[in-house]
XYZ file of C-alpha atoms in Angstrom:
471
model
C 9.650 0.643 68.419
C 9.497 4.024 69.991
C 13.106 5.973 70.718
C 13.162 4.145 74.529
C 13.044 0.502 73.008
C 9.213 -0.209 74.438
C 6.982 -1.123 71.680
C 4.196 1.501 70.035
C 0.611 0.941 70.266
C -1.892 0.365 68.019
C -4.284 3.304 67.475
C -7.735 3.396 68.835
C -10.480 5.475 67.761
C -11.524 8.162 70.546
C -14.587 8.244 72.752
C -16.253 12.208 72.315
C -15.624 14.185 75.429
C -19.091 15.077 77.831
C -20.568 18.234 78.739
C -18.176 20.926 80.021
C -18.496 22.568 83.001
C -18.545 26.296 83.223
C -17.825 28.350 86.086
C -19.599 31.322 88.244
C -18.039 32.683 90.899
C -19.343 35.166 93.944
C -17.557 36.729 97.026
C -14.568 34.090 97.508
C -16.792 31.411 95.914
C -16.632 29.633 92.914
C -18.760 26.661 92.258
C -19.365 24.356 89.230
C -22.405 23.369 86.698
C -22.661 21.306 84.042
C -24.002 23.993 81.497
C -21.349 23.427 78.450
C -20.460 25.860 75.717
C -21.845 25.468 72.826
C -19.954 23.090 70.376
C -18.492 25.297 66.708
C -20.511 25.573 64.070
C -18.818 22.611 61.624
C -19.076 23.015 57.876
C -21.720 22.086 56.037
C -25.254 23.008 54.183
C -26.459 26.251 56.181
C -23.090 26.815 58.268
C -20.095 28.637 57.931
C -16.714 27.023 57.341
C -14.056 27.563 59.860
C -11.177 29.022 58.632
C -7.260 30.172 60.461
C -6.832 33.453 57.921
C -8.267 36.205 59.067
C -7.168 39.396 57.185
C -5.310 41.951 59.120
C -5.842 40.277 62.412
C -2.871 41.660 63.756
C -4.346 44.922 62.943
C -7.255 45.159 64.841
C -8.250 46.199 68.407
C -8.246 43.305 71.035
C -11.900 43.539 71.200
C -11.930 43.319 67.363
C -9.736 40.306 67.333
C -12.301 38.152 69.663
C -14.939 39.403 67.390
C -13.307 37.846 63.606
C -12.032 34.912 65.765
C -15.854 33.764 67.495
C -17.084 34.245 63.325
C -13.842 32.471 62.063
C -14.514 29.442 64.799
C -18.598 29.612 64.565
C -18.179 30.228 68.100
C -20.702 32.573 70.071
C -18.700 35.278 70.642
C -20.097 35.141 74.562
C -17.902 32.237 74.833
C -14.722 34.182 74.352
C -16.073 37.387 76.854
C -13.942 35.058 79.567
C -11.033 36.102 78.037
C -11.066 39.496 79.937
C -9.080 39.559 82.911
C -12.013 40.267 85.028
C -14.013 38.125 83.726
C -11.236 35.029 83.693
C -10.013 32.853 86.395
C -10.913 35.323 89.853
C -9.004 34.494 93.055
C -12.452 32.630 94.722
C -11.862 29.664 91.584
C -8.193 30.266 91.999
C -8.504 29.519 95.965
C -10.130 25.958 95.211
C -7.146 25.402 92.575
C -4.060 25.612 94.868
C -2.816 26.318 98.408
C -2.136 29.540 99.841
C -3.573 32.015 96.812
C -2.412 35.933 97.132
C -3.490 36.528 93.501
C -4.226 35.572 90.093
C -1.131 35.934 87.717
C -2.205 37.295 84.209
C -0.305 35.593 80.637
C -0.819 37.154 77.751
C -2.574 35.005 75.512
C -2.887 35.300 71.536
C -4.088 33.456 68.620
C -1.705 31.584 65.899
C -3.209 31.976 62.075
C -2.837 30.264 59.451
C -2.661 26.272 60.603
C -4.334 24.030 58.841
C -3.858 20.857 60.652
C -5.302 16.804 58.880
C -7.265 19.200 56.504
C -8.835 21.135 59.426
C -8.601 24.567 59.681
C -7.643 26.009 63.133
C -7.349 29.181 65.544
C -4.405 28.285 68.002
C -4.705 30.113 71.349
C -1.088 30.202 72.482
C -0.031 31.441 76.559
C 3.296 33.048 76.771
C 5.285 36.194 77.729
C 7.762 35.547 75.288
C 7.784 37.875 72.226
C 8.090 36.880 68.832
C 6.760 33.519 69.667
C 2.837 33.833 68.109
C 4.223 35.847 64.883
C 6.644 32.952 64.134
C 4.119 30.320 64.438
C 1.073 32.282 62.546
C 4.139 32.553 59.930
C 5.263 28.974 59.647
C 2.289 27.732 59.197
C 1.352 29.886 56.183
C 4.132 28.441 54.580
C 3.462 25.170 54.708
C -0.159 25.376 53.743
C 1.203 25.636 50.272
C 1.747 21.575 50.505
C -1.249 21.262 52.836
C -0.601 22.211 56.419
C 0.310 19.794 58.848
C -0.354 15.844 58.919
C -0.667 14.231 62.121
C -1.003 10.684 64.068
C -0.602 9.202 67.435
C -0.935 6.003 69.437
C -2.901 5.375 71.618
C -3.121 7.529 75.131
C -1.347 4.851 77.453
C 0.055 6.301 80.518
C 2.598 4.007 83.041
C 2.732 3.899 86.608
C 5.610 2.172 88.426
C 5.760 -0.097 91.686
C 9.399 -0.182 92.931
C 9.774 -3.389 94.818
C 12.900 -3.609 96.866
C 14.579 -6.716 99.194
C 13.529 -9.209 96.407
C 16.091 -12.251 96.903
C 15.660 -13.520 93.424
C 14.764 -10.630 90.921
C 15.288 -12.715 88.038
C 12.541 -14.956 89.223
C 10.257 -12.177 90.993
C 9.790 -10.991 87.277
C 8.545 -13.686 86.105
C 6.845 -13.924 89.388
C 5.029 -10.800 88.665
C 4.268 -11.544 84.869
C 2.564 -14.959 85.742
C -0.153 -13.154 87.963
C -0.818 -10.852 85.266
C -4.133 -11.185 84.703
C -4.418 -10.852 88.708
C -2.731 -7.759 88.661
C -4.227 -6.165 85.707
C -7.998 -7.041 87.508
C -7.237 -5.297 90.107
C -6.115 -1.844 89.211
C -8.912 -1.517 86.663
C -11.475 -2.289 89.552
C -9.903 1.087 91.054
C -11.621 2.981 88.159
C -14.350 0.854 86.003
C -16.031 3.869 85.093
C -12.480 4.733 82.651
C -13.098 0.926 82.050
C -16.498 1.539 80.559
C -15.721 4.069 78.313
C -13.019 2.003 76.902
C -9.796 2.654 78.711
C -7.883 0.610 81.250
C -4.706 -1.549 81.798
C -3.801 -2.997 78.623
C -0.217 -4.522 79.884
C 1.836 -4.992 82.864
C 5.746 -4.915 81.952
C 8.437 -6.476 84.870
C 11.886 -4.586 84.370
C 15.433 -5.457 86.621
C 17.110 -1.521 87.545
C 20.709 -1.659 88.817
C 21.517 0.908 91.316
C 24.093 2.356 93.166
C 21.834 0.737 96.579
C 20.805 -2.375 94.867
C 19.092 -3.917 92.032
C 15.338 -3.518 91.811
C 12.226 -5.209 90.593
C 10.319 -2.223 88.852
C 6.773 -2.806 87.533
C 4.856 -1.157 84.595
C 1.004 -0.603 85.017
C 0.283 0.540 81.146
C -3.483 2.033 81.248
C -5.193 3.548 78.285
C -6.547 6.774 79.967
C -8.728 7.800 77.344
C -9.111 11.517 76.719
C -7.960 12.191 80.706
C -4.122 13.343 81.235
C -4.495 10.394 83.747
C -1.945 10.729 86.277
C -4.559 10.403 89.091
C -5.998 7.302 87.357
C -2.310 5.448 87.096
C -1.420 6.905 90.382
C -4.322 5.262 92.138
C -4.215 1.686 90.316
C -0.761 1.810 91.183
C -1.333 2.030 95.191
C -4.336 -0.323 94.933
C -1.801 -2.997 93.329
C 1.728 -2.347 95.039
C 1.088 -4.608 97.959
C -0.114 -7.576 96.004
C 2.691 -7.308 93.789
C 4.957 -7.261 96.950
C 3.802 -10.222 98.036
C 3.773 -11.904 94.712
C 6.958 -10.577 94.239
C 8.753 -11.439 98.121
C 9.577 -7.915 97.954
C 9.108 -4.895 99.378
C 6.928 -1.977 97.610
C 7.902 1.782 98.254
C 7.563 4.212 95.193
C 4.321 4.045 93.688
C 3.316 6.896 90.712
C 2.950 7.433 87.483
C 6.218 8.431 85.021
C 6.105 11.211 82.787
C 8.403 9.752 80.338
C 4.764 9.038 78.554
C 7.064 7.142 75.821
C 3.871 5.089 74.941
C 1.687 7.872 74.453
C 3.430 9.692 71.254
C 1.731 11.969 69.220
C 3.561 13.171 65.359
C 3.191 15.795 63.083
C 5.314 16.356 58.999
C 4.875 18.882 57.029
C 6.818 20.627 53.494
C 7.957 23.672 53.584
C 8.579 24.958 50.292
C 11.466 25.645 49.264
C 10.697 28.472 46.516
C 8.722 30.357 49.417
C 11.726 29.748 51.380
C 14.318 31.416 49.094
C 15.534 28.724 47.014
C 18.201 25.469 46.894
C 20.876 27.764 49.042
C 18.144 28.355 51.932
C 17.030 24.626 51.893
C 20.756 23.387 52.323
C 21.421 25.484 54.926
C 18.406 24.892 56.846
C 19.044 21.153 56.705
C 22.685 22.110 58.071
C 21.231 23.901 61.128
C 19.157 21.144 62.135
C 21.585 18.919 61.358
C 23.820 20.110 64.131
C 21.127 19.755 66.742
C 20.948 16.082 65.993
C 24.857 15.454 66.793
C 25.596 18.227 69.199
C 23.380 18.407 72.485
C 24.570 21.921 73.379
C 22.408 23.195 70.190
C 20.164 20.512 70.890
C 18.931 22.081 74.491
C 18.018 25.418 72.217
C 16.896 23.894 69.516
C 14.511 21.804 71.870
C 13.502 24.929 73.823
C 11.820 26.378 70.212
C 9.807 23.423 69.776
C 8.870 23.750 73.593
C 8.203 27.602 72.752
C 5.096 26.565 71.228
C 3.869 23.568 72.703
C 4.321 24.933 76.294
C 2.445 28.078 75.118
C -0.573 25.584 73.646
C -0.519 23.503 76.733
C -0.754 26.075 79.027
C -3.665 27.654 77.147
C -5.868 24.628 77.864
C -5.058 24.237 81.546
C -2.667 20.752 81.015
C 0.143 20.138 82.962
C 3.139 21.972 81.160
C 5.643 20.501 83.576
C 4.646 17.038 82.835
C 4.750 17.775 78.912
C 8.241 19.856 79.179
C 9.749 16.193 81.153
C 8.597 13.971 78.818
C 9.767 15.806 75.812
C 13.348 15.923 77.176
C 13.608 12.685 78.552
C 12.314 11.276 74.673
C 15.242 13.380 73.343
C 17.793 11.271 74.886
C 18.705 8.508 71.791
C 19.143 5.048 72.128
C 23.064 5.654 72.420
C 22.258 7.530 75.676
C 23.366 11.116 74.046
C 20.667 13.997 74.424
C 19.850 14.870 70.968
C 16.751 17.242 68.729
C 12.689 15.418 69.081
C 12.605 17.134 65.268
C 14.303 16.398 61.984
C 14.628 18.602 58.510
C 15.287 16.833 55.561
C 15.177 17.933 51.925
C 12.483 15.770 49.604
C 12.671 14.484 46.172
C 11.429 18.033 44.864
C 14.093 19.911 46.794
C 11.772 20.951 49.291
C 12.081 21.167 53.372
C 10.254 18.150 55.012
C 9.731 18.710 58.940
C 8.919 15.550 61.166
C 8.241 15.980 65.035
C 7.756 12.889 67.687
C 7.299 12.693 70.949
C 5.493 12.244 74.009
C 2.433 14.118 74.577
C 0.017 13.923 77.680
C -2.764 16.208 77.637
C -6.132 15.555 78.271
C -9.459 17.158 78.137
C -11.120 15.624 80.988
C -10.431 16.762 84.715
C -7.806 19.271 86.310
C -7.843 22.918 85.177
C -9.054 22.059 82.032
C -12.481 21.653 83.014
C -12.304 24.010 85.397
C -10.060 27.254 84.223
C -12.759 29.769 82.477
C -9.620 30.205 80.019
C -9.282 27.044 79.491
C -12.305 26.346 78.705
C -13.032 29.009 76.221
C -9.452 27.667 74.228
C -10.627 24.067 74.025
C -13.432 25.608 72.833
C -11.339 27.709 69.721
C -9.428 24.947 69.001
C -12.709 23.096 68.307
C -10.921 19.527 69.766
C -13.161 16.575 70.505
C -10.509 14.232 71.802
C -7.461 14.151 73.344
C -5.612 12.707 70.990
C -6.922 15.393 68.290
C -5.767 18.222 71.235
C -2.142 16.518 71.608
C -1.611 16.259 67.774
C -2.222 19.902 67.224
C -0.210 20.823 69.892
C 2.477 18.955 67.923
C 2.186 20.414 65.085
C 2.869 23.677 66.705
C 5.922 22.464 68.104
C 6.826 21.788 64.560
C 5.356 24.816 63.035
C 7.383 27.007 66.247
C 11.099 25.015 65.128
C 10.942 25.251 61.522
C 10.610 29.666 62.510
C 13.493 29.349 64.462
C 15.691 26.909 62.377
C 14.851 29.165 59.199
C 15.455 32.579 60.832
C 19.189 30.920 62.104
C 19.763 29.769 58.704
C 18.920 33.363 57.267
C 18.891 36.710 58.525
C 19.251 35.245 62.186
C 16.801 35.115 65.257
C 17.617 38.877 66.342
C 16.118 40.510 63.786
C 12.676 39.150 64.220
C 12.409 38.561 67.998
C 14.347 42.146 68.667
C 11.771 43.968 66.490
C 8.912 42.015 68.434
C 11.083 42.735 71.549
C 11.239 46.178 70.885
C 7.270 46.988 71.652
C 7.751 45.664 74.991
C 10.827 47.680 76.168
C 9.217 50.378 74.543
C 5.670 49.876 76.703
C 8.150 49.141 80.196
C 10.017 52.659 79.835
C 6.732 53.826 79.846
C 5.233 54.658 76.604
C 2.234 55.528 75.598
C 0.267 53.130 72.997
C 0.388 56.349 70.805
C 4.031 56.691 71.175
C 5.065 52.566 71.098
C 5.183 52.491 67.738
C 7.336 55.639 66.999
C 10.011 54.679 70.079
C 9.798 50.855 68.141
C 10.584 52.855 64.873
C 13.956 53.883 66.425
C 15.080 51.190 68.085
C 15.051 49.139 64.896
C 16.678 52.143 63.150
C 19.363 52.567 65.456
C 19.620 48.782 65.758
C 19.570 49.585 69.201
C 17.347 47.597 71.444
C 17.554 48.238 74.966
C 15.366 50.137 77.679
C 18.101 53.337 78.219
C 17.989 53.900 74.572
C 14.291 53.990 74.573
C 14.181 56.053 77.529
C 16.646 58.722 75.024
C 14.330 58.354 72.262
C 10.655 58.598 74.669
C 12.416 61.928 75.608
C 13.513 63.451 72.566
C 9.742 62.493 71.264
C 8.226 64.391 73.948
C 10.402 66.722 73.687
C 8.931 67.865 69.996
C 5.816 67.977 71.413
């Protein structure tokens, strides 16, 4: 049973994603063809292994970095020339994406090292403005490649729609109503969409449930479609029209709210991992940890932050590959709510048998790789393309496992030297480039604001002008 009380799903093995599409663009145009990018180069006789450590990454110029991460993906490096802001999402795409475009607003976007995810070795492109955040991740998962990297599973991609059905004289019996015609019902929201049919996908269950309300009790339906390697709102959304006044009839009610939830409780994805506890700093460290998280679980005023780190990195994933970040960030939250009704951590930290730091993440994840900006987003495209991700499923589980990777930073750096000292430092290169500092002089101004222990933009302003002033 999943954390809402509706039952799991059997897994399913994945159907491959098609051709992606890439994009040109000309004088306020943009238009589509089906020329994909070339898949990775996967190990084997004659190829080169893909691999998540790349030495002094950090190191190098930007250029440099899309250079060692195209040979550490077996990627043409062409694929990754997108990644320039003029060469990225232009305001003619942008114009076909949403209403009303002024602009294109740039994130910068990095790659996290080190993850090694069901064996697999991967690049993670991450989109945020939040220092710190890329660094903690690349850092976590070194650590817990010493016991492997990160396991992974998930059920199968089932999305719900609901059909509110109101005025229903008998709602006791209207559910059972509803649940006789089953088959009825089911037949006709997959007719909306047999090609998702043909590759597999489709309704595999309609559930009847009875909500009391402050205006009356009504007679809520559950359309629960396997959407394949699509996000699927639009697929739920439109079975869910196609059925509502059939099951209003069937029903003797009245249908009004028809769309998809985003409490995507049937649609989990999972990821573990052991942190060592000797690379960690020993029994003391490990106990401590397991007190920090500890508190999240019973408290939900640490819970909300301790939430908002796992969020820091799958937000910053999900963004990269054009998927619907508000949807995610709602069906995390409403999945932290436990069965007593009290809003509580999606993660747990536990110490094993050997004394080290076991990390377990659940929750829902709906990303997809078909449709919406990620076929469409140049960026996107080119971070699918990184990741290396076939499926959905294989997309959603990594992004869990970053969650995980971006909580056990945080937890550890509370339990320890505390989250200042890492994030400030990080922090302190871009107060440092906003007071207006040279990329000659950032590191030198960064110097003293960690000396000084004194992070803030009219210190750095002192310190620019006492360095230029020795000039």
């Amino acid at each position: 049973m999943s954390r809402s009380g509706w039952p799991g799903c059997r897994t399913v093995h994945e159907i491959p994603v098609g051709a992606g599409r890439s994009v040109h663009s000309g004088p306020g145009v943009a238009r589509l063809t089906s020329a994909p990018y070339p898949p990775p180069r996967r190990s084997g006789r004659g190829a080169m292994t893909r691999t998540s450590r790349i030495q002094g990454f950090r190191d190098l110029a930007i250029g440099d970095r899309r250079t060692a991460a195209a040979a550490a993906t077996g990627l043409d490096p062409a694929v990754l020339a997108v990644l320039d802001p003029e060469r990225g999402l232009g305001t003619g795409l942008a114009d076909q994406l949403i209403e009303n475009v002024v602009g294109v607003l740039g994130v910068p976007l990095g790659l996290a090292t080190n993850f090694v995810v069901d064996g697999r070795e991967v690049l993670v492109p991450m989109a945020t403005e939040e220092p710190s955040v890329v660094a903690a991740a690349s850092n976590a998962a070194k650590i817990a490649r010493a016991h492997g990297g990160f396991a992974t599973s998930s059920t199968t991609p089932v999305m719900q729609a609901q059909i509110q059905l109101l005025e229903v004289a008998d709602p006791e019996a209207g559910r059972l109503r509803l649940l006789e015609a089953r088959e009825e019902l089911i037949a006709l929201a997959n007719a909306q969409d047999p090609k998702l049919v043909e590759f597999g996908g489709g309704v595999r269950d309609l559930a009847v449930r009875l909500v009391d309300s402050r205006a009356g009790r009504y007679v809520v339906a559950h359309l629960q479609v396997d959407v394949r390697d699509a996000m699927g709102a639009n697929a739920v959304n439109t079975m869910a029209e196609a059925v509502a006044a059939r099951a209003g009839q069937i029903a003797a009610g009245r249908p009004l709210l028809r769309i998809l939830t985003n409490k995507a409780d049937l649609r989990l994805s999972r990821a573990r991992a052991v942190f060592d506890a000797g690379l960690l700093g020993g029994p003391a460290v490990v106990a401590d940890l397991v007190h920090a998280a500890a508190l999240a679980e019973a408290d939900p005023y640490r819970a909300a932050t301790h939430n908002k780190g796992i969020m820091n990195g799958i937000s910053a994933v999900v963004l990269a590959t054009g998927n619907d970040t508000r949807a995610v960030e709602a069906g995390a939250h409403s999945h932290a709510i436990s069965p007593a009704g009290q809003y509580t951590s999606l993660s747990r930290f536990e110490a094993d048998a050997d004394g080290n730091v076991v990390g377990t993440l659940e929750l829902p994840m709906p990303v997809g790789l078909v449709g919406g900006a990620t076929k469409v987003h140049p960026v996107a495209q080119a971070c699918v393309a990184l990741l290396g991700v076939t499926s959905a499923a294989e997309l959603a589980q990594i992004v869990t496992a970053v969650g995980l990777a971006q909580n056990f930073a945080a937890v550890r750096a509370l339990a320890t030297e505390g989250i200042q000292r890492g994030h400030m430092s990080l922090h302190a290169r871009t107060i440092a480039t906003t007071i207006g500092a040279t990329p000659d002089e950032v590191p030198a101004v960064v110097a003293r604001l960690i000396a000084d222990r004194a992070v803030r933009a009219e210190h750095a302003e002192k310190v620019l002008a006492e360095l230029r002033g020795k000039e």
